Protein backbone atom coordinates (compact mmCIF):
# COMPACT_ATOMS: atom_id res chain seq x y z
CA UNK A 1 -1.76 -18.21 -44.26
CA UNK A 2 -2.58 -20.22 -41.15
CA UNK A 3 -2.48 -17.18 -38.84
CA UNK A 4 -6.26 -16.76 -38.61
CA UNK A 5 -8.07 -18.73 -35.94
CA UNK A 6 -11.64 -19.86 -36.29
CA UNK A 7 -14.00 -21.29 -33.72
CA UNK A 8 -14.45 -25.04 -34.09
CA UNK A 9 -17.20 -26.17 -36.42
CA UNK A 10 -17.67 -29.07 -38.84
CA UNK A 11 -17.32 -26.64 -41.75
CA UNK A 12 -14.05 -25.21 -40.49
CA UNK A 13 -12.70 -28.70 -39.83
CA UNK A 14 -13.60 -29.81 -43.35
CA UNK A 15 -11.96 -26.73 -44.86
CA UNK A 16 -8.78 -27.37 -42.91
CA UNK A 17 -8.74 -31.04 -43.94
CA UNK A 18 -8.84 -29.99 -47.59
CA UNK A 19 -5.70 -27.86 -47.10
CA UNK A 20 -3.58 -30.86 -46.16
CA UNK A 21 -1.51 -32.07 -43.22
CA UNK A 22 -1.82 -28.90 -41.17
CA UNK A 23 -5.43 -29.70 -40.33
CA UNK A 24 -4.90 -32.05 -37.39
CA UNK A 25 -2.17 -29.86 -35.92
CA UNK A 26 -4.25 -26.70 -36.21
CA UNK A 27 -7.29 -28.45 -34.80
CA UNK A 28 -5.32 -29.80 -31.86
CA UNK A 29 -3.73 -26.43 -31.22
CA UNK A 30 -7.15 -24.79 -31.30
CA UNK A 31 -8.76 -27.45 -29.09
CA UNK A 32 -6.02 -28.02 -26.48
CA UNK A 33 -5.38 -24.44 -25.25
CA UNK A 34 -9.07 -23.58 -24.98
CA UNK A 35 -10.04 -26.06 -22.24
CA UNK A 36 -7.02 -25.14 -20.11
CA UNK A 37 -7.82 -21.42 -19.78
CA UNK A 38 -11.46 -22.34 -19.16
CA UNK A 39 -10.50 -24.63 -16.29
CA UNK A 40 -7.82 -22.34 -14.82
CA UNK A 41 -9.79 -19.10 -14.20
CA UNK A 42 -12.44 -20.61 -11.90
CA UNK A 43 -9.83 -21.87 -9.39
CA UNK A 44 -8.00 -18.54 -9.68
CA UNK A 45 -11.24 -16.60 -9.31
CA UNK A 46 -12.22 -18.48 -6.15
CA UNK A 47 -9.08 -17.69 -4.10
CA UNK A 48 -9.25 -13.99 -5.06
CA UNK A 49 -12.59 -13.36 -3.33
CA UNK A 50 -11.30 -15.28 -0.32
CA UNK A 51 -8.21 -13.05 -0.24
CA UNK A 52 -10.28 -9.84 -0.38
CA UNK A 53 -11.99 -10.31 3.00
CA UNK A 54 -8.56 -11.05 4.50
CA UNK A 55 -7.28 -7.77 3.02
CA UNK A 56 -10.25 -5.91 4.49
CA UNK A 57 -9.52 -7.44 7.90
CA UNK A 58 -5.86 -6.53 7.58
CA UNK A 59 -6.87 -2.86 7.20
CA UNK A 60 -7.47 -2.82 10.92
CA UNK A 61 -4.41 -1.14 12.41
CA UNK A 62 -3.78 -0.89 16.15
CA UNK A 63 -2.77 2.80 16.39
CA UNK A 64 -1.12 4.62 19.26
CA UNK A 65 -0.03 8.24 19.73
CA UNK A 66 3.39 8.88 18.15
CA UNK A 67 4.33 11.45 20.78
CA UNK A 68 3.46 12.28 24.35
CA UNK A 69 3.60 16.00 23.45
CA UNK A 70 0.57 18.25 23.28
CA UNK A 71 -1.23 18.64 19.93
CA UNK A 72 -0.42 22.20 18.86
CA UNK A 73 -2.16 22.17 15.49
CA UNK A 74 -5.00 19.88 14.46
CA UNK A 75 -6.00 18.40 11.13
CA UNK A 76 -7.62 20.62 8.53
CA UNK A 77 -8.80 19.70 5.01
CA UNK A 78 -7.80 23.15 3.81
CA UNK A 79 -4.42 23.39 5.53
CA UNK A 80 -2.69 21.04 7.94
CA UNK A 81 -2.90 17.47 6.60
CA UNK A 82 -1.99 15.89 9.94
CA UNK A 83 -1.40 16.67 13.60
CA UNK A 84 1.46 18.77 14.97
CA UNK A 85 2.87 17.84 18.37
CA UNK A 86 4.89 20.25 20.48
CA UNK A 87 7.94 19.19 22.41
CA UNK A 88 11.60 19.79 22.89
CA UNK A 89 14.46 18.80 20.63
CA UNK A 90 15.32 15.13 21.13
CA UNK A 91 11.92 14.03 22.46
CA UNK A 92 11.11 10.50 21.26
CA UNK A 93 9.03 9.92 18.14
CA UNK A 94 7.40 6.50 18.23
CA UNK A 95 5.93 4.34 15.48
CA UNK A 96 2.15 4.65 15.73
CA UNK A 97 1.69 1.04 14.58
CA UNK A 98 3.62 -1.98 13.32
CA UNK A 99 4.93 -1.70 9.78
CA UNK A 100 7.83 -1.36 7.39
CA UNK A 101 9.88 1.82 6.88
CA UNK A 102 9.45 2.74 3.20
CA UNK A 103 11.20 6.12 3.39
CA UNK A 104 13.74 7.71 5.71
CA UNK A 105 15.43 10.92 4.62
CA UNK A 106 15.13 14.60 3.79
CA UNK A 107 14.19 14.48 0.11
CA UNK A 108 10.62 15.75 0.40
CA UNK A 109 10.53 19.53 0.60
CA UNK A 110 8.65 20.95 3.56
CA UNK A 111 8.94 17.83 5.73
CA UNK A 112 12.57 18.02 6.86
CA UNK A 113 13.93 14.72 8.15
CA UNK A 114 11.02 12.41 7.38
CA UNK A 115 10.11 8.80 8.16
CA UNK A 116 7.27 7.03 6.33
CA UNK A 117 5.98 3.67 7.60
CA UNK A 118 3.74 1.40 5.53
CA UNK A 119 1.38 -0.55 7.79
CA UNK A 120 -0.54 -2.51 5.14
CA UNK A 121 -1.92 -2.08 1.63
CA UNK A 122 -4.18 0.76 2.84
CA UNK A 123 -2.36 2.79 5.51
CA UNK A 124 0.88 4.77 5.74
CA UNK A 125 2.03 7.06 8.52
CA UNK A 126 4.49 9.94 8.19
CA UNK A 127 6.66 11.57 10.86
CA UNK A 128 8.23 14.90 9.82
CA UNK A 129 10.72 17.56 11.08
CA UNK A 130 12.83 15.07 13.04
CA UNK A 131 16.24 16.00 14.40
CA UNK A 132 17.56 12.47 14.00
CA UNK A 133 16.19 9.39 12.23
CA UNK A 134 16.86 6.12 14.06
CA UNK A 135 15.56 3.63 11.45
CA UNK A 136 16.49 2.65 7.91
CA UNK A 137 14.41 2.01 4.79
CA UNK A 138 13.21 -1.58 4.63
CA UNK A 139 13.36 -2.02 8.41
CA UNK A 140 10.38 -3.54 10.24
CA UNK A 141 9.19 -1.46 13.19
CA UNK A 142 6.81 -2.24 16.02
CA UNK A 143 4.15 -0.08 17.58
CA UNK A 144 5.73 2.15 20.23
CA UNK A 145 9.29 1.69 18.92
CA UNK A 146 11.38 4.88 18.97
CA UNK A 147 12.00 5.68 15.30
CA UNK A 148 13.27 9.28 15.50
CA UNK A 149 13.99 12.27 17.71
CA UNK A 150 11.81 15.35 17.52
CA UNK A 151 13.43 18.36 15.89
CA UNK A 152 12.88 21.41 13.73
CA UNK A 153 14.26 20.44 10.31
CA UNK A 154 12.43 22.46 7.64
CA UNK A 155 10.29 24.03 10.40
CA UNK A 156 10.39 27.22 12.46
CA UNK A 157 9.84 25.40 15.75
CA UNK A 158 10.53 22.02 17.33
CA UNK A 159 7.60 19.75 16.53
CA UNK A 160 6.48 16.43 15.14
CA UNK A 161 4.18 16.65 12.13
CA UNK A 162 2.28 13.35 12.00
CA UNK A 163 0.09 12.15 9.13
CA UNK A 164 -1.96 9.05 8.47
CA UNK A 165 -2.64 8.38 4.82
CA UNK A 166 -5.37 6.03 3.66
CA UNK A 167 -4.76 4.84 0.09
CA UNK A 168 -2.37 7.77 -0.34
CA UNK A 169 -4.78 10.47 0.82
CA UNK A 170 -4.29 12.36 4.10
CA UNK A 171 -6.99 11.67 6.69
CA UNK A 172 -7.60 13.05 10.17
CA UNK A 173 -5.36 10.97 12.50
CA UNK A 174 -7.56 11.78 15.52
CA UNK A 175 -10.26 9.56 14.00
CA UNK A 176 -7.94 6.55 14.34
CA UNK A 177 -5.85 7.30 17.42
CA UNK A 178 -7.17 6.13 20.81
CA UNK A 179 -8.69 8.69 23.18
CA UNK A 180 -6.20 10.38 25.49
């Protein structure tokens, strides 16, 4: 009965007045909520664009090499989605940048003992085939912090498989790591 809403007009107001007491209430209900949403979005819309440039600036990550070992296998779109570092069992694996550990375990097939660090809304880094993981999920890590020991879990040889993912997609880490 009163479920339909109409835009305000003199005709609609007159029609509602003819139906009785509900007219002022309906009119007030129709008039009051409309100005509020109209005034709220502009202030909300203004902070959002301001936040976007800050997010773009926060995409800048200060990267470092996660291992001092030699790169034994480079990035390839068709095959290797990261860099493989050679070394011996127990060599340190370091966080390539500041961030938060979002995964630490052996649940992803093909990666062995794996650590994933989220650096910001855009970048993640992954460290696979570790012998021992030294951090826990939810832990904050700093660039250069030892987060694992190199190993050969789910791999034929001792190595660190290192990936950088931008918005979830693997990218060539050598484009972001400093020159050696």
